[in-house]
Amino acid sequence: MLLSYQYEYLLLSLNRHHLHFRICVATWAKSLEREQMGTCKTVQTKTVTGLHHSEGKRLLLP
């Protein structure tokens, strides 16, 4: 699935920048399986702690 591939890419690319971000994205991916894209904005605000919000939106919300 293309969606799963995006998550794996985010995990690999952001792992070195922010370890906590990797864990949050993994949890977000599990949540999306149930609620789809509904949690997108909420989790993006909570997880992007080490990155700028603008960059977080660019990565998580293409």
mmCIF file with all atom_site columns, N, CA and C in Angstrom:
data_model
loop_
_atom_site.group_PDB
_atom_site.id
_atom_site.type_symbol
_atom_site.label_atom_id
_atom_site.label_alt_id
_atom_site.label_comp_id
_atom_site.label_asym_id
_atom_site.label_entity_id
_atom_site.label_seq_id
_atom_site.pdbx_PDB_ins_code
_atom_site.Cartn_x
_atom_site.Cartn_y
_atom_site.Cartn_z
_atom_site.occupancy
_atom_site.B_iso_or_equiv
_atom_site.pdbx_formal_charge
_atom_site.auth_seq_id
_atom_site.auth_comp_id
_atom_site.auth_asym_id
_atom_site.auth_atom_id
_atom_site.pdbx_PDB_model_num
ATOM 1   N N  . MET A 1 1  ? 0.838  -1.191 0.000  1.00 0.00 ? 1  MET A N  1
ATOM 2   C CA . MET A 1 1  ? 0.000  0.000  0.000  1.00 0.00 ? 1  MET A CA 1
ATOM 3   C C  . MET A 1 1  ? 0.878  1.249  0.000  1.00 0.00 ? 1  MET A C  1
ATOM 4   N N  . LEU A 1 2  ? 0.484  2.237  -0.746 1.00 0.00 ? 2  LEU A N  1
ATOM 5   C CA . LEU A 1 2  ? 1.268  3.464  -0.874 1.00 0.00 ? 2  LEU A CA 1
ATOM 6   C C  . LEU A 1 2  ? 1.338  4.216  0.448  1.00 0.00 ? 2  LEU A C  1
ATOM 7   N N  . LEU A 1 3  ? 0.245  4.203  1.208  1.00 0.00 ? 3  LEU A N  1
ATOM 8   C CA . LEU A 1 3  ? 0.202  4.904  2.488  1.00 0.00 ? 3  LEU A CA 1
ATOM 9   C C  . LEU A 1 3  ? 1.233  4.331  3.450  1.00 0.00 ? 3  LEU A C  1
ATOM 10  N N  . SER A 1 4  ? 1.322  3.010  3.508  1.00 0.00 ? 4  SER A N  1
ATOM 11  C CA . SER A 1 4  ? 2.289  2.362  4.384  1.00 0.00 ? 4  SER A CA 1
ATOM 12  C C  . SER A 1 4  ? 3.715  2.710  3.979  1.00 0.00 ? 4  SER A C  1
ATOM 13  N N  . TYR A 1 5  ? 3.952  2.807  2.694  1.00 0.00 ? 5  TYR A N  1
ATOM 14  C CA . TYR A 1 5  ? 5.284  3.145  2.198  1.00 0.00 ? 5  TYR A CA 1
ATOM 15  C C  . TYR A 1 5  ? 5.680  4.545  2.649  1.00 0.00 ? 5  TYR A C  1
ATOM 16  N N  . GLN A 1 6  ? 4.732  5.484  2.666  1.00 0.00 ? 6  GLN A N  1
ATOM 17  C CA . GLN A 1 6  ? 5.018  6.844  3.113  1.00 0.00 ? 6  GLN A CA 1
ATOM 18  C C  . GLN A 1 6  ? 5.436  6.842  4.579  1.00 0.00 ? 6  GLN A C  1
ATOM 19  N N  . TYR A 1 7  ? 4.780  6.053  5.396  1.00 0.00 ? 7  TYR A N  1
ATOM 20  C CA . TYR A 1 7  ? 5.125  5.987  6.810  1.00 0.00 ? 7  TYR A CA 1
ATOM 21  C C  . TYR A 1 7  ? 6.540  5.442  6.997  1.00 0.00 ? 7  TYR A C  1
ATOM 22  N N  . GLU A 1 8  ? 6.859  4.395  6.271  1.00 0.00 ? 8  GLU A N  1
ATOM 23  C CA . GLU A 1 8  ? 8.199  3.824  6.384  1.00 0.00 ? 8  GLU A CA 1
ATOM 24  C C  . GLU A 1 8  ? 9.250  4.838  5.957  1.00 0.00 ? 8  GLU A C  1
ATOM 25  N N  . TYR A 1 9  ? 8.968  5.612  4.929  1.00 0.00 ? 9  TYR A N  1
ATOM 26  C CA . TYR A 1 9  ? 9.895  6.626  4.462  1.00 0.00 ? 9  TYR A CA 1
ATOM 27  C C  . TYR A 1 9  ? 10.070 7.706  5.523  1.00 0.00 ? 9  TYR A C  1
ATOM 28  N N  . LEU A 1 10 ? 8.977  8.100  6.184  1.00 0.00 ? 10 LEU A N  1
ATOM 29  C CA . LEU A 1 10 ? 9.055  9.102  7.247  1.00 0.00 ? 10 LEU A CA 1
ATOM 30  C C  . LEU A 1 10 ? 9.871  8.571  8.418  1.00 0.00 ? 10 LEU A C  1
ATOM 31  N N  . LEU A 1 11 ? 9.666  7.312  8.743  1.00 0.00 ? 11 LEU A N  1
ATOM 32  C CA . LEU A 1 11 ? 10.401 6.727  9.861  1.00 0.00 ? 11 LEU A CA 1
ATOM 33  C C  . LEU A 1 11 ? 11.900 6.722  9.582  1.00 0.00 ? 11 LEU A C  1
ATOM 34  N N  . LEU A 1 12 ? 12.266 6.337  8.375  1.00 0.00 ? 12 LEU A N  1
ATOM 35  C CA . LEU A 1 12 ? 13.684 6.248  8.035  1.00 0.00 ? 12 LEU A CA 1
ATOM 36  C C  . LEU A 1 12 ? 14.333 7.621  7.937  1.00 0.00 ? 12 LEU A C  1
ATOM 37  N N  . SER A 1 13 ? 13.616 8.585  7.355  1.00 0.00 ? 13 SER A N  1
ATOM 38  C CA . SER A 1 13 ? 14.213 9.899  7.116  1.00 0.00 ? 13 SER A CA 1
ATOM 39  C C  . SER A 1 13 ? 14.254 10.756 8.374  1.00 0.00 ? 13 SER A C  1
ATOM 40  N N  . LEU A 1 14 ? 13.265 10.596 9.250  1.00 0.00 ? 14 LEU A N  1
ATOM 41  C CA . LEU A 1 14 ? 13.190 11.460 10.423 1.00 0.00 ? 14 LEU A CA 1
ATOM 42  C C  . LEU A 1 14 ? 13.769 10.799 11.669 1.00 0.00 ? 14 LEU A C  1
ATOM 43  N N  . ASN A 1 15 ? 14.158 9.542  11.563 1.00 0.00 ? 15 ASN A N  1
ATOM 44  C CA . ASN A 1 15 ? 14.674 8.823  12.721 1.00 0.00 ? 15 ASN A CA 1
ATOM 45  C C  . ASN A 1 15 ? 15.910 9.500  13.288 1.00 0.00 ? 15 ASN A C  1
ATOM 46  N N  . ARG A 1 16 ? 16.813 9.923  12.431 1.00 0.00 ? 16 ARG A N  1
ATOM 47  C CA . ARG A 1 16 ? 18.057 10.525 12.890 1.00 0.00 ? 16 ARG A CA 1
ATOM 48  C C  . ARG A 1 16 ? 17.821 11.932 13.435 1.00 0.00 ? 16 ARG A C  1
ATOM 49  N N  . HIS A 1 17 ? 16.774 12.592 12.980 1.00 0.00 ? 17 HIS A N  1
ATOM 50  C CA . HIS A 1 17 ? 16.514 13.951 13.444 1.00 0.00 ? 17 HIS A CA 1
ATOM 51  C C  . HIS A 1 17 ? 15.809 13.941 14.796 1.00 0.00 ? 17 HIS A C  1
ATOM 52  N N  . HIS A 1 18 ? 14.816 13.086 14.963 1.00 0.00 ? 18 HIS A N  1
ATOM 53  C CA . HIS A 1 18 ? 14.026 13.098 16.185 1.00 0.00 ? 18 HIS A CA 1
ATOM 54  C C  . HIS A 1 18 ? 13.546 11.673 16.477 1.00 0.00 ? 18 HIS A C  1
ATOM 55  N N  . LEU A 1 19 ? 14.116 11.061 17.489 1.00 0.00 ? 19 LEU A N  1
ATOM 56  C CA . LEU A 1 19 ? 13.782 9.674  17.804 1.00 0.00 ? 19 LEU A CA 1
ATOM 57  C C  . LEU A 1 19 ? 12.334 9.558  18.268 1.00 0.00 ? 19 LEU A C  1
ATOM 58  N N  . HIS A 1 20 ? 11.880 10.538 19.039 1.00 0.00 ? 20 HIS A N  1
ATOM 59  C CA . HIS A 1 20 ? 10.510 10.503 19.544 1.00 0.00 ? 20 HIS A CA 1
ATOM 60  C C  . HIS A 1 20 ? 9.505  10.576 18.400 1.00 0.00 ? 20 HIS A C  1
ATOM 61  N N  . PHE A 1 21 ? 9.882  11.282 17.329 1.00 0.00 ? 21 PHE A N  1
ATOM 62  C CA . PHE A 1 21 ? 8.999  11.432 16.173 1.00 0.00 ? 21 PHE A CA 1
ATOM 63  C C  . PHE A 1 21 ? 8.715  10.087 15.531 1.00 0.00 ? 21 PHE A C  1
ATOM 64  N N  . ARG A 1 22 ? 9.716  9.191  15.556 1.00 0.00 ? 22 ARG A N  1
ATOM 65  C CA . ARG A 1 22 ? 9.542  7.873  14.955 1.00 0.00 ? 22 ARG A CA 1
ATOM 66  C C  . ARG A 1 22 ? 8.455  7.089  15.681 1.00 0.00 ? 22 ARG A C  1
ATOM 67  N N  . ILE A 1 23 ? 8.468  7.163  17.010 1.00 0.00 ? 23 ILE A N  1
ATOM 68  C CA . ILE A 1 23 ? 7.487  6.439  17.804 1.00 0.00 ? 23 ILE A CA 1
ATOM 69  C C  . ILE A 1 23 ? 6.081  6.987  17.564 1.00 0.00 ? 23 ILE A C  1
ATOM 70  N N  . CYS A 1 24 ? 5.989  8.322  17.494 1.00 0.00 ? 24 CYS A N  1
ATOM 71  C CA . CYS A 1 24 ? 4.680  8.947  17.304 1.00 0.00 ? 24 CYS A CA 1
ATOM 72  C C  . CYS A 1 24 ? 4.090  8.596  15.946 1.00 0.00 ? 24 CYS A C  1
ATOM 73  N N  . VAL A 1 25 ? 4.933  8.588  14.927 1.00 0.00 ? 25 VAL A N  1
ATOM 74  C CA . VAL A 1 25 ? 4.446  8.267  13.597 1.00 0.00 ? 25 VAL A CA 1
ATOM 75  C C  . VAL A 1 25 ? 3.956  6.825  13.543 1.00 0.00 ? 25 VAL A C  1
ATOM 76  N N  . ALA A 1 26 ? 4.622  5.940  14.242 1.00 0.00 ? 26 ALA A N  1
ATOM 77  C CA . ALA A 1 26 ? 4.193  4.550  14.273 1.00 0.00 ? 26 ALA A CA 1
ATOM 78  C C  . ALA A 1 26 ? 2.814  4.434  14.911 1.00 0.00 ? 26 ALA A C  1
ATOM 79  N N  . THR A 1 27 ? 2.601  5.177  15.999 1.00 0.00 ? 27 THR A N  1
ATOM 80  C CA . THR A 1 27 ? 1.294  5.169  16.653 1.00 0.00 ? 27 THR A CA 1
ATOM 81  C C  . THR A 1 27 ? 0.245  5.784  15.747 1.00 0.00 ? 27 THR A C  1
ATOM 82  N N  . TRP A 1 28 ? 0.644  6.847  15.045 1.00 0.00 ? 28 TRP A N  1
ATOM 83  C CA . TRP A 1 28 ? -0.267 7.521  14.127 1.00 0.00 ? 28 TRP A CA 1
ATOM 84  C C  . TRP A 1 28 ? -0.703 6.574  13.017 1.00 0.00 ? 28 TRP A C  1
ATOM 85  N N  . ALA A 1 29 ? 0.230  5.770  12.525 1.00 0.00 ? 29 ALA A N  1
ATOM 86  C CA . ALA A 1 29 ? -0.081 4.833  11.454 1.00 0.00 ? 29 ALA A CA 1
ATOM 87  C C  . ALA A 1 29 ? -1.122 3.817  11.920 1.00 0.00 ? 29 ALA A C  1
ATOM 88  N N  . LYS A 1 30 ? -0.992 3.371  13.175 1.00 0.00 ? 30 LYS A N  1
ATOM 89  C CA . LYS A 1 30 ? -1.975 2.417  13.695 1.00 0.00 ? 30 LYS A CA 1
ATOM 90  C C  . LYS A 1 30 ? -3.334 3.082  13.858 1.00 0.00 ? 30 LYS A C  1
ATOM 91  N N  . SER A 1 31 ? -3.345 4.339  14.268 1.00 0.00 ? 31 SER A N  1
ATOM 92  C CA . SER A 1 31 ? -4.605 5.055  14.435 1.00 0.00 ? 31 SER A CA 1
ATOM 93  C C  . SER A 1 31 ? -5.305 5.255  13.098 1.00 0.00 ? 31 SER A C  1
ATOM 94  N N  . LEU A 1 32 ? -4.515 5.473  12.057 1.00 0.00 ? 32 LEU A N  1
ATOM 95  C CA . LEU A 1 32 ? -5.084 5.727  10.736 1.00 0.00 ? 32 LEU A CA 1
ATOM 96  C C  . LEU A 1 32 ? -5.798 4.493  10.200 1.00 0.00 ? 32 LEU A C  1
ATOM 97  N N  . GLU A 1 33 ? -5.387 3.328  10.654 1.00 0.00 ? 33 GLU A N  1
ATOM 98  C CA . GLU A 1 33 ? -6.047 2.115  10.189 1.00 0.00 ? 33 GLU A CA 1
ATOM 99  C C  . GLU A 1 33 ? -7.501 2.078  10.652 1.00 0.00 ? 33 GLU A C  1
ATOM 100 N N  . ARG A 1 34 ? -7.779 2.753  11.765 1.00 0.00 ? 34 ARG A N  1
ATOM 101 C CA . ARG A 1 34 ? -9.142 2.761  12.288 1.00 0.00 ? 34 ARG A CA 1
ATOM 102 C C  . ARG A 1 34 ? -9.891 4.026  11.881 1.00 0.00 ? 34 ARG A C  1
ATOM 103 N N  . GLU A 1 35 ? -9.253 5.187  12.084 1.00 0.00 ? 35 GLU A N  1
ATOM 104 C CA . GLU A 1 35 ? -9.948 6.450  11.855 1.00 0.00 ? 35 GLU A CA 1
ATOM 105 C C  . GLU A 1 35 ? -9.565 7.098  10.526 1.00 0.00 ? 35 GLU A C  1
ATOM 106 N N  . GLN A 1 36 ? -8.747 6.424  9.725  1.00 0.00 ? 36 GLN A N  1
ATOM 107 C CA . GLN A 1 36 ? -8.277 6.960  8.442  1.00 0.00 ? 36 GLN A CA 1
ATOM 108 C C  . GLN A 1 36 ? -7.574 8.290  8.643  1.00 0.00 ? 36 GLN A C  1
ATOM 109 N N  . MET A 1 37 ? -7.886 9.297  7.822  1.00 0.00 ? 37 MET A N  1
ATOM 110 C CA . MET A 1 37 ? -7.155 10.558 7.875  1.00 0.00 ? 37 MET A CA 1
ATOM 111 C C  . MET A 1 37 ? -7.739 11.536 8.899  1.00 0.00 ? 37 MET A C  1
ATOM 112 N N  . GLY A 1 38 ? -8.647 11.107 9.729  1.00 0.00 ? 38 GLY A N  1
ATOM 113 C CA . GLY A 1 38 ? -9.277 12.009 10.682 1.00 0.00 ? 38 GLY A CA 1
ATOM 114 C C  . GLY A 1 38 ? -8.316 12.533 11.736 1.00 0.00 ? 38 GLY A C  1
ATOM 115 N N  . THR A 1 39 ? -7.343 11.685 12.143 1.00 0.00 ? 39 THR A N  1
ATOM 116 C CA . THR A 1 39 ? -6.414 12.084 13.186 1.00 0.00 ? 39 THR A CA 1
ATOM 117 C C  . THR A 1 39 ? -5.222 12.849 12.637 1.00 0.00 ? 39 THR A C  1
ATOM 118 N N  . CYS A 1 40 ? -5.206 13.052 11.342 1.00 0.00 ? 40 CYS A N  1
ATOM 119 C CA . CYS A 1 40 ? -4.036 13.638 10.682 1.00 0.00 ? 40 CYS A CA 1
ATOM 120 C C  . CYS A 1 40 ? -3.605 14.953 11.325 1.00 0.00 ? 40 CYS A C  1
ATOM 121 N N  . LYS A 1 41 ? -4.478 15.937 11.362 1.00 0.00 ? 41 LYS A N  1
ATOM 122 C CA . LYS A 1 41 ? -4.117 17.257 11.864 1.00 0.00 ? 41 LYS A CA 1
ATOM 123 C C  . LYS A 1 41 ? -3.790 17.203 13.359 1.00 0.00 ? 41 LYS A C  1
ATOM 124 N N  . THR A 1 42 ? -4.566 16.451 14.126 1.00 0.00 ? 42 THR A N  1
ATOM 125 C CA . THR A 1 42 ? -4.372 16.400 15.568 1.00 0.00 ? 42 THR A CA 1
ATOM 126 C C  . THR A 1 42 ? -3.002 15.839 15.928 1.00 0.00 ? 42 THR A C  1
ATOM 127 N N  . VAL A 1 43 ? -2.675 14.690 15.363 1.00 0.00 ? 43 VAL A N  1
ATOM 128 C CA . VAL A 1 43 ? -1.407 14.050 15.693 1.00 0.00 ? 43 VAL A CA 1
ATOM 129 C C  . VAL A 1 43 ? -0.224 14.843 15.161 1.00 0.00 ? 43 VAL A C  1
ATOM 130 N N  . GLN A 1 44 ? -0.405 15.467 14.016 1.00 0.00 ? 44 GLN A N  1
ATOM 131 C CA . GLN A 1 44 ? 0.683  16.258 13.438 1.00 0.00 ? 44 GLN A CA 1
ATOM 132 C C  . GLN A 1 44 ? 1.091  17.354 14.396 1.00 0.00 ? 44 GLN A C  1
ATOM 133 N N  . THR A 1 45 ? 0.128  17.965 15.072 1.00 0.00 ? 45 THR A N  1
ATOM 134 C CA . THR A 1 45 ? 0.445  19.042 16.002 1.00 0.00 ? 45 THR A CA 1
ATOM 135 C C  . THR A 1 45 ? 1.158  18.500 17.230 1.00 0.00 ? 45 THR A C  1
ATOM 136 N N  . LYS A 1 46 ? 0.793  17.300 17.652 1.00 0.00 ? 46 LYS A N  1
ATOM 137 C CA . LYS A 1 46 ? 1.374  16.736 18.862 1.00 0.00 ? 46 LYS A CA 1
ATOM 138 C C  . LYS A 1 46 ? 2.767  16.152 18.622 1.00 0.00 ? 46 LYS A C  1
ATOM 139 N N  . THR A 1 47 ? 2.967  15.544 17.456 1.00 0.00 ? 47 THR A N  1
ATOM 140 C CA . THR A 1 47 ? 4.204  14.799 17.240 1.00 0.00 ? 47 THR A CA 1
ATOM 141 C C  . THR A 1 47 ? 5.353  15.674 16.773 1.00 0.00 ? 47 THR A C  1
ATOM 142 N N  . VAL A 1 48 ? 5.075  16.704 16.010 1.00 0.00 ? 48 VAL A N  1
ATOM 143 C CA . VAL A 1 48 ? 6.149  17.522 15.457 1.00 0.00 ? 48 VAL A CA 1
ATOM 144 C C  . VAL A 1 48 ? 6.673  18.468 16.528 1.00 0.00 ? 48 VAL A C  1
ATOM 145 N N  . THR A 1 49 ? 7.511  17.934 17.400 1.00 0.00 ? 49 THR A N  1
ATOM 146 C CA . THR A 1 49 ? 8.053  18.735 18.491 1.00 0.00 ? 49 THR A CA 1
ATOM 147 C C  . THR A 1 49 ? 9.433  19.265 18.138 1.00 0.00 ? 49 THR A C  1
ATOM 148 N N  . GLY A 1 50 ? 10.244 18.451 17.495 1.00 0.00 ? 50 GLY A N  1
ATOM 149 C CA . GLY A 1 50 ? 11.604 18.860 17.162 1.00 0.00 ? 50 GLY A CA 1
ATOM 150 C C  . GLY A 1 50 ? 11.710 19.554 15.818 1.00 0.00 ? 50 GLY A C  1
ATOM 151 N N  . LEU A 1 51 ? 10.612 19.597 15.065 1.00 0.00 ? 51 LEU A N  1
ATOM 152 C CA . LEU A 1 51 ? 10.632 20.214 13.748 1.00 0.00 ? 51 LEU A CA 1
ATOM 153 C C  . LEU A 1 51 ? 9.733  21.442 13.734 1.00 0.00 ? 51 LEU A C  1
ATOM 154 N N  . HIS A 1 52 ? 9.953  22.298 12.765 1.00 0.00 ? 52 HIS A N  1
ATOM 155 C CA . HIS A 1 52 ? 9.065  23.443 12.596 1.00 0.00 ? 52 HIS A CA 1
ATOM 156 C C  . HIS A 1 52 ? 7.706  22.963 12.099 1.00 0.00 ? 52 HIS A C  1
ATOM 157 N N  . HIS A 1 53 ? 6.655  23.651 12.502 1.00 0.00 ? 53 HIS A N  1
ATOM 158 C CA . HIS A 1 53 ? 5.314  23.219 12.112 1.00 0.00 ? 53 HIS A CA 1
ATOM 159 C C  . HIS A 1 53 ? 5.134  23.250 10.596 1.00 0.00 ? 53 HIS A C  1
ATOM 160 N N  . SER A 1 54 ? 5.747  24.220 9.951  1.00 0.00 ? 54 SER A N  1
ATOM 161 C CA . SER A 1 54 ? 5.609  24.314 8.502  1.00 0.00 ? 54 SER A CA 1
ATOM 162 C C  . SER A 1 54 ? 6.231  23.090 7.827  1.00 0.00 ? 54 SER A C  1
ATOM 163 N N  . GLU A 1 55 ? 7.381  22.664 8.344  1.00 0.00 ? 55 GLU A N  1
ATOM 164 C CA . GLU A 1 55 ? 8.038  21.500 7.752  1.00 0.00 ? 55 GLU A CA 1
ATOM 165 C C  . GLU A 1 55 ? 7.269  20.229 8.092  1.00 0.00 ? 55 GLU A C  1
ATOM 166 N N  . GLY A 1 56 ? 6.674  20.193 9.266  1.00 0.00 ? 56 GLY A N  1
ATOM 167 C CA . GLY A 1 56 ? 5.885  19.042 9.650  1.00 0.00 ? 56 GLY A CA 1
ATOM 168 C C  . GLY A 1 56 ? 4.676  18.857 8.757  1.00 0.00 ? 56 GLY A C  1
ATOM 169 N N  . LYS A 1 57 ? 4.032  19.968 8.417  1.00 0.00 ? 57 LYS A N  1
ATOM 170 C CA . LYS A 1 57 ? 2.882  19.887 7.528  1.00 0.00 ? 57 LYS A CA 1
ATOM 171 C C  . LYS A 1 57 ? 3.314  19.417 6.147  1.00 0.00 ? 57 LYS A C  1
ATOM 172 N N  . ARG A 1 58 ? 4.486  19.855 5.718  1.00 0.00 ? 58 ARG A N  1
ATOM 173 C CA . ARG A 1 58 ? 4.952  19.480 4.391  1.00 0.00 ? 58 ARG A CA 1
ATOM 174 C C  . ARG A 1 58 ? 5.250  17.977 4.334  1.00 0.00 ? 58 ARG A C  1
ATOM 175 N N  . LEU A 1 59 ? 5.748  17.424 5.418  1.00 0.00 ? 59 LEU A N  1
ATOM 176 C CA . LEU A 1 59 ? 6.105  16.013 5.426  1.00 0.00 ? 59 LEU A CA 1
ATOM 177 C C  . LEU A 1 59 ? 4.890  15.122 5.674  1.00 0.00 ? 59 LEU A C  1
ATOM 178 N N  . LEU A 1 60 ? 4.043  15.512 6.644  1.00 0.00 ? 60 LEU A N  1
ATOM 179 C CA . LEU A 1 60 ? 2.935  14.657 7.025  1.00 0.00 ? 60 LEU A CA 1
ATOM 180 C C  . LEU A 1 60 ? 1.694  14.894 6.172  1.00 0.00 ? 60 LEU A C  1
ATOM 181 N N  . LEU A 1 61 ? 1.502  16.154 5.732  1.00 0.00 ? 61 LEU A N  1
ATOM 182 C CA . LEU A 1 61 ? 0.317  16.459 4.952  1.00 0.00 ? 61 LEU A CA 1
ATOM 183 C C  . LEU A 1 61 ? 0.707  16.919 3.552  1.00 0.00 ? 61 LEU A C  1
ATOM 184 N N  . PRO A 1 62 ? 1.036  15.995 2.669  1.00 0.00 ? 62 PRO A N  1
ATOM 185 C CA . PRO A 1 62 ? 1.480  16.348 1.322  1.00 0.00 ? 62 PRO A CA 1
ATOM 186 C C  . PRO A 1 62 ? 0.335  16.925 0.476  1.00 0.00 ? 62 PRO A C  1
#
